């Protein structure tokens, strides 16, 4: 109990760490959060019109028993369960997700191109190793599927050259098709929509995704200080400086701020460490929430848009997730959409919002002359950590230095790993880390 544990950030990972310390009865710890709210990228906001907004199309699904136990305890049954209904907008038509498993919705010539391209890729793949993410996509799916969906969509969401990205992060993120399965689906005219861990998901009844983290924070609020940004870390002395000039000491430091910002805050660091952090890449996402004064009877959960002429890569039918995402829970009167646009910080919010509304009109979500009742705009300065080809070598040198100095960096940007960056990953990472640290302290 005499060892002091400090946690930087009250997002999912930091709150998971704090909850573990609370559950273990550990007392000598503190969370410093630079914002005046909890949840980080998973926070939710309510606007003046009464619409609730998430910072993107978040859904909750997990096969992790530890996280599910925490979730059930925190939410106490106050959530809704949905079966995923996801679609891809393709040349004016709708194709069920995953695209590659539902080629029957394409014109006949494109069905043939996609299937033959996949078969050819399978014959070649045994003799060819992929050098990057773009090659992996082509070697795995073939040129037909890649031209139709995989390449344009991934270019759009990452906003980064695909041939400069690695592919070892894929794991459960992409449905790798079977030639036989695709041929069978086409022959039987069968829908194939159940792939993936998120084919069913949960969503809080009220206050959006952020309600999960507000409830977690309520249990440990006495240990959280808001509007306290860590601006300097003296690893040798195990001291931090916080905005406003306050200082604190630690024995163990749990970090959830982005790794590049963490390394920048270190007072003593080698040029090699600084260069490793500077090479880490990420993109930005501007979220545009559109509140509409009319019901939306559609049962679609979210929709992907690979067309480069459309600004957003995904639209979430947010009022479908919970009636309380609209004013007074009146889904017979109101509906809401969340639209996400990726960029590299080179797009203005007003430009994105204008293009979003124009595309919602052209894609049939809005009617001509219809004015939204509410518009919510927020840009996430860091949205997706990009798995560049040299990412893992950079992370290895950074994490080795941090661990050797009793600094444990976790969470989506604390690890800089998209593949373990979901909410359940982050909460579990924090919880299990602090449980392990306390056990080691004896």
XYZ file of C-alpha atoms in Angstrom:
442
model
C 0.000 0.000 0.000
C 2.957 2.382 0.413
C 3.807 2.160 -3.314
C 2.137 5.021 -5.212
C 0.484 4.219 -8.545
C -0.406 7.074 -10.888
C -2.618 6.643 -13.945
C -2.606 9.073 -16.869
C -6.029 9.316 -18.509
C -9.593 8.377 -17.566
C -10.483 6.626 -20.793
C -11.449 2.928 -20.946
C -7.926 1.670 -20.133
C -7.304 4.127 -17.303
C -10.708 3.488 -15.749
C -10.166 -0.264 -16.024
C -6.881 0.173 -14.156
C -8.530 2.304 -11.483
C -11.425 -0.110 -11.064
C -8.980 -2.959 -10.424
C -7.223 -0.963 -7.705
C -10.602 -0.125 -6.157
C -11.718 -3.764 -6.248
C -8.465 -4.871 -4.620
C -8.823 -2.310 -1.847
C -5.614 -0.547 -2.896
C -5.558 3.053 -1.676
C -2.397 4.866 -2.756
C -3.271 5.826 -6.330
C -4.611 8.635 -8.510
C -5.917 9.229 -12.059
C -5.084 12.503 -13.805
C -7.438 13.353 -16.698
C -6.830 16.377 -18.924
C -10.507 16.757 -19.944
C -13.498 17.474 -17.713
C -15.168 14.174 -18.634
C -14.316 10.474 -18.667
C -14.367 7.945 -21.502
C -11.756 9.327 -23.885
C -12.611 8.276 -27.441
C -15.603 6.376 -26.019
C -17.224 9.389 -24.339
C -20.758 10.530 -25.213
C -22.310 13.984 -25.323
C -25.845 15.368 -25.180
C -26.571 18.476 -27.245
C -28.960 21.326 -26.494
C -31.701 19.740 -28.605
C -31.642 16.556 -26.518
C -29.779 14.258 -28.945
C -27.071 11.972 -27.530
C -23.912 11.481 -29.616
C -21.051 9.001 -29.538
C -17.652 9.819 -31.025
C -18.192 7.321 -33.818
C -20.134 4.139 -34.453
C -19.218 2.291 -31.271
C -20.728 -1.097 -30.473
C -19.913 -3.442 -27.642
C -19.051 -7.083 -28.261
C -16.563 -9.275 -26.485
C -15.625 -12.874 -25.887
C -13.478 -11.762 -22.963
C -14.943 -13.188 -19.768
C -13.169 -10.643 -17.535
C -14.580 -7.698 -19.458
C -18.072 -9.170 -19.693
C -18.100 -9.632 -15.920
C -17.145 -5.979 -15.431
C -19.722 -4.812 -17.966
C -22.586 -6.749 -16.406
C -21.672 -5.480 -12.952
C -21.422 -1.878 -14.104
C -24.526 -1.758 -16.319
C -26.784 -3.919 -14.132
C -28.899 -5.021 -17.094
C -29.565 -1.491 -18.397
C -28.612 -2.134 -21.995
C -30.117 -3.301 -25.279
C -28.898 -6.228 -27.387
C -28.944 -6.075 -31.171
C -28.302 -8.414 -34.053
C -25.916 -6.731 -36.447
C -27.375 -5.558 -39.729
C -24.511 -3.947 -41.608
C -24.477 -2.983 -45.286
C -22.140 -1.643 -47.954
C -23.276 1.041 -50.370
C -22.057 -0.065 -53.783
C -22.884 1.758 -57.014
C -26.290 2.873 -55.802
C -27.241 -0.521 -54.347
C -26.922 -2.178 -50.942
C -24.726 -5.240 -50.354
C -24.795 -7.045 -46.975
C -21.600 -7.073 -44.911
C -19.151 -8.779 -45.360
C -18.958 -7.694 -49.012
C -16.821 -10.653 -50.080
C -19.348 -13.172 -48.731
C -22.357 -11.651 -50.505
C -21.342 -11.236 -54.120
C -24.786 -12.283 -55.378
C -25.893 -8.650 -54.952
C -23.425 -7.508 -57.628
C -24.090 -7.451 -61.386
C -23.367 -10.851 -62.958
C -20.196 -9.721 -64.716
C -18.772 -8.360 -61.459
C -19.712 -11.543 -59.612
C -17.638 -13.508 -62.106
C -14.741 -11.059 -61.887
C -14.672 -11.267 -58.084
C -14.898 -15.052 -57.945
C -12.314 -15.746 -60.661
C -10.001 -13.144 -59.120
C -10.222 -14.917 -55.773
C -9.483 -18.331 -57.310
C -6.473 -16.958 -59.205
C -5.174 -15.305 -56.045
C -5.411 -18.604 -54.182
C -3.328 -20.363 -56.829
C -0.686 -17.617 -56.623
C -0.668 -17.049 -52.873
C 1.199 -20.272 -52.105
C 4.143 -18.990 -54.116
C 4.075 -15.341 -53.028
C 4.674 -13.592 -49.725
C 3.008 -10.241 -49.233
C 5.302 -7.267 -48.676
C 2.608 -4.927 -47.367
C -1.098 -4.538 -46.618
C -2.055 -3.726 -50.213
C -0.316 -6.827 -51.538
C -1.893 -8.917 -48.779
C -5.361 -7.727 -49.795
C -4.769 -8.561 -53.459
C -3.139 -11.921 -52.657
C -5.987 -12.805 -50.284
C -9.075 -11.512 -52.087
C -8.035 -11.193 -55.707
C -8.196 -8.150 -57.958
C -11.975 -8.211 -58.458
C -12.992 -7.918 -54.792
C -10.131 -5.518 -54.132
C -11.063 -3.178 -56.962
C -14.730 -3.209 -55.995
C -14.419 -2.749 -52.232
C -11.274 -3.657 -50.317
C -8.854 -1.136 -51.796
C -11.138 1.924 -52.052
C -12.592 1.381 -48.583
C -9.252 0.860 -46.866
C -7.709 3.847 -48.628
C -10.635 5.887 -47.405
C -10.595 4.818 -43.748
C -6.806 4.855 -43.265
C -5.920 7.882 -45.448
C -2.466 6.384 -45.683
C -0.668 4.482 -48.483
C -1.662 0.842 -48.127
C 1.692 -0.285 -49.514
C 3.380 1.350 -46.509
C 1.241 -0.561 -44.014
C 1.893 -3.997 -42.551
C -0.761 -6.711 -42.461
C 0.152 -8.822 -39.422
C -2.486 -6.939 -37.369
C -5.408 -8.372 -39.355
C -6.465 -11.191 -36.938
C -10.273 -10.942 -36.586
C -10.597 -7.594 -38.326
C -11.122 -8.917 -41.852
C -13.157 -11.876 -43.075
C -10.827 -14.031 -45.168
C -13.043 -15.727 -47.761
C -13.169 -19.339 -48.844
C -13.439 -19.854 -52.614
C -15.812 -22.749 -52.029
C -17.961 -20.737 -49.636
C -18.264 -17.840 -52.070
C -19.109 -20.151 -54.965
C -21.701 -21.945 -52.826
C -23.277 -18.648 -51.756
C -23.546 -17.567 -55.386
C -24.954 -20.896 -56.582
C -27.562 -21.085 -53.803
C -28.252 -17.311 -53.861
C -27.612 -17.367 -50.137
C -27.021 -14.427 -47.774
C -23.918 -14.875 -45.608
C -23.974 -12.199 -42.899
C -22.982 -13.855 -39.621
C -19.186 -13.545 -39.826
C -17.293 -11.828 -37.061
C -17.393 -11.315 -33.317
C -19.708 -8.301 -33.606
C -22.634 -10.107 -35.274
C -24.473 -9.385 -32.028
C -23.698 -6.408 -29.812
C -24.842 -4.515 -26.737
C -25.567 -0.842 -26.255
C -26.440 1.162 -23.117
C -30.114 2.031 -22.789
C -29.366 5.657 -21.910
C -26.574 8.240 -22.313
C -24.725 6.439 -25.096
C -21.542 4.397 -24.946
C -20.063 6.924 -22.537
C -22.524 5.790 -19.863
C -20.411 2.650 -19.365
C -17.448 4.768 -18.378
C -19.429 7.284 -16.363
C -20.641 4.364 -14.252
C -17.135 2.982 -13.898
C -15.901 6.414 -12.850
C -18.637 6.804 -10.222
C -17.051 3.986 -8.231
C -13.632 5.647 -8.167
C -14.432 9.364 -8.517
C -12.575 10.259 -5.334
C -9.353 9.142 -7.049
C -9.849 11.129 -10.294
C -8.672 14.703 -10.845
C -10.036 16.456 -13.949
C -8.460 19.143 -16.130
C -5.057 17.917 -15.036
C -2.789 17.325 -18.009
C 0.539 15.623 -17.423
C 3.045 17.856 -19.197
C 6.391 16.527 -17.925
C 7.725 13.205 -16.630
C 11.047 12.794 -14.882
C 11.461 9.040 -15.162
C 14.721 8.960 -13.189
C 13.164 10.730 -10.202
C 9.711 9.176 -10.767
C 7.990 12.540 -10.699
C 5.429 14.223 -12.940
C 4.429 17.827 -13.498
C 0.800 18.640 -14.169
C -0.678 21.674 -15.923
C -0.869 24.478 -13.403
C 2.476 23.549 -11.884
C 1.384 20.785 -9.516
C 3.844 17.942 -9.029
C 3.365 14.372 -7.885
C 5.571 11.354 -7.383
C 5.005 7.722 -8.263
C 6.489 4.303 -7.867
C 4.586 2.857 -10.835
C 3.132 4.892 -13.703
C 0.276 3.571 -15.861
C -0.024 5.575 -19.055
C -2.910 5.789 -21.534
C -1.958 9.015 -23.341
C -0.695 8.528 -26.923
C 2.837 7.126 -26.983
C 4.272 9.966 -29.041
C 2.956 12.506 -26.506
C 4.268 10.415 -23.621
C 7.780 10.285 -25.082
C 7.630 14.029 -25.759
C 6.778 14.603 -22.060
C 9.846 12.677 -20.838
C 12.554 15.055 -19.660
C 15.451 12.769 -20.509
C 15.286 10.650 -23.628
C 17.666 9.499 -26.307
C 17.487 10.683 -29.889
C 16.704 7.095 -30.904
C 13.690 6.997 -28.573
C 12.405 10.341 -29.871
C 12.827 9.203 -33.473
C 11.003 5.946 -32.760
C 8.020 7.884 -31.380
C 8.025 10.492 -34.160
C 7.652 7.723 -36.736
C 4.361 6.490 -35.283
C 1.467 7.405 -37.587
C -2.217 8.048 -36.966
C -5.143 9.638 -38.753
C -7.967 11.920 -37.686
C -11.721 11.417 -37.875
C -14.351 14.128 -37.979
C -17.660 12.937 -36.572
C -20.806 14.654 -37.860
C -24.007 13.777 -36.021
C -27.243 14.711 -37.772
C -30.474 14.881 -35.767
C -33.630 14.746 -37.882
C -37.225 15.513 -37.034
C -38.711 12.397 -38.597
C -38.626 8.699 -37.695
C -36.188 6.291 -39.298
C -37.828 2.861 -39.566
C -34.719 1.245 -41.091
C -33.274 -1.684 -39.148
C -29.769 -1.180 -40.537
C -27.197 -0.686 -37.788
C -24.384 0.821 -39.822
C -23.383 1.267 -43.449
C -19.997 1.402 -45.212
C -19.282 3.747 -48.130
C -16.232 2.853 -50.271
C -17.050 5.489 -52.926
C -14.305 8.174 -52.766
C -16.843 10.784 -53.924
C -18.717 10.369 -50.620
C -16.838 11.985 -47.705
C -17.762 9.560 -44.926
C -16.610 5.959 -44.746
C -19.356 4.898 -42.344
C -22.840 6.008 -41.322
C -24.395 4.693 -38.105
C -28.171 4.588 -37.668
C -27.717 5.808 -34.121
C -31.366 6.191 -33.171
C -31.757 2.454 -33.860
C -29.272 1.613 -31.094
C -31.458 3.087 -28.343
C -34.608 5.215 -28.423
C -33.013 7.450 -25.791
C -30.401 8.607 -28.288
C -33.096 11.050 -29.490
C -35.019 13.659 -27.435
C -37.334 12.060 -24.893
C -36.858 8.613 -26.446
C -39.375 9.633 -29.157
C -38.170 7.575 -32.118
C -41.632 7.943 -33.651
C -40.739 11.624 -34.087
C -36.933 11.869 -34.247
C -33.975 9.952 -35.676
C -30.199 10.421 -35.750
C -27.236 9.470 -37.907
C -23.513 9.512 -37.093
C -21.199 10.031 -40.078
C -17.425 9.502 -39.880
C -14.847 11.007 -42.244
C -11.134 10.147 -42.056
C -8.379 12.596 -42.957
C -4.849 13.558 -42.009
C -5.694 16.898 -40.426
C -5.983 18.579 -43.809
C -9.765 19.017 -43.844
C -11.856 21.747 -42.206
C -14.831 20.780 -40.067
C -17.216 23.130 -41.913
C -16.133 21.660 -45.257
C -16.684 18.098 -44.016
C -20.070 18.977 -42.514
C -21.224 20.615 -45.761
C -20.133 17.639 -47.868
C -21.700 15.221 -45.357
C -25.119 16.881 -45.626
C -24.876 16.957 -49.426
C -24.034 13.244 -49.546
C -26.800 12.332 -47.078
C -29.169 14.067 -49.486
C -27.794 12.307 -52.587
C -27.805 8.912 -50.832
C -31.435 9.284 -49.748
C -31.002 9.846 -46.002
C -32.307 13.410 -46.282
C -35.017 14.793 -48.512
C -34.624 17.854 -50.706
C -35.241 20.989 -48.676
C -35.082 19.096 -45.366
C -33.105 20.880 -42.673
C -31.556 18.883 -39.800
C -32.875 19.729 -36.361
C -29.405 19.311 -34.832
C -25.823 18.999 -36.074
C -23.011 17.760 -33.822
C -19.402 18.077 -35.021
C -16.259 16.861 -33.291
C -12.838 16.008 -34.672
C -10.733 13.315 -33.025
C -7.098 14.481 -33.416
C -6.006 10.860 -33.069
C -8.552 8.278 -34.216
C -6.816 5.210 -35.691
C -3.223 4.200 -34.898
C -1.873 3.211 -38.309
C -0.058 -0.157 -38.459
C 2.851 0.947 -40.630
C 5.383 -1.642 -41.726
C 7.920 -0.399 -39.189
C 5.421 0.056 -36.345
C 6.324 -3.034 -34.345
C 10.073 -2.339 -34.361
C 9.402 1.210 -33.162
C 7.051 -0.012 -30.435
C 9.530 -2.620 -29.233
C 12.241 -0.051 -28.451
C 9.743 2.342 -26.839
C 8.041 -0.245 -24.636
C 11.364 -1.737 -23.529
C 12.520 1.661 -22.287
C 9.212 2.372 -20.536
C 8.972 -0.954 -18.708
C 12.584 -0.643 -17.578
C 11.542 2.661 -15.979
C 8.366 1.331 -14.302
C 6.072 2.960 -16.884
C 3.313 0.748 -18.298
C 1.650 2.094 -21.432
C -1.768 0.647 -22.349
C -4.924 1.410 -24.332
C -5.523 2.130 -28.015
C -2.857 4.812 -28.344
C -0.856 3.804 -25.288
C 0.009 0.603 -27.166
C -0.475 2.176 -30.624
C -2.126 -1.036 -31.772
C -5.413 -0.836 -33.642
C -5.911 -4.599 -33.380
C -6.211 -4.428 -29.584
C -7.810 -0.995 -29.476
C -11.469 -1.808 -28.850
C -13.181 -0.784 -25.615
C -13.138 -4.292 -24.186
C -9.425 -4.645 -24.976
C -8.634 -1.342 -23.274
C -10.684 -1.937 -20.112
C -9.328 -5.460 -19.703
C -5.755 -4.307 -20.330
C -6.001 -1.762 -17.535
C -7.796 -4.067 -15.134
C -5.467 -7.034 -15.578
C -2.319 -4.908 -15.514
C -3.122 -3.305 -12.152
C -4.254 -6.623 -10.721
C -0.867 -8.041 -11.716
C 1.064 -5.056 -10.361
C -0.643 -5.214 -6.974
C -0.060 -8.960 -6.738
C 3.636 -8.430 -7.496
C 3.825 -5.761 -4.803
C 2.654 -8.407 -2.373
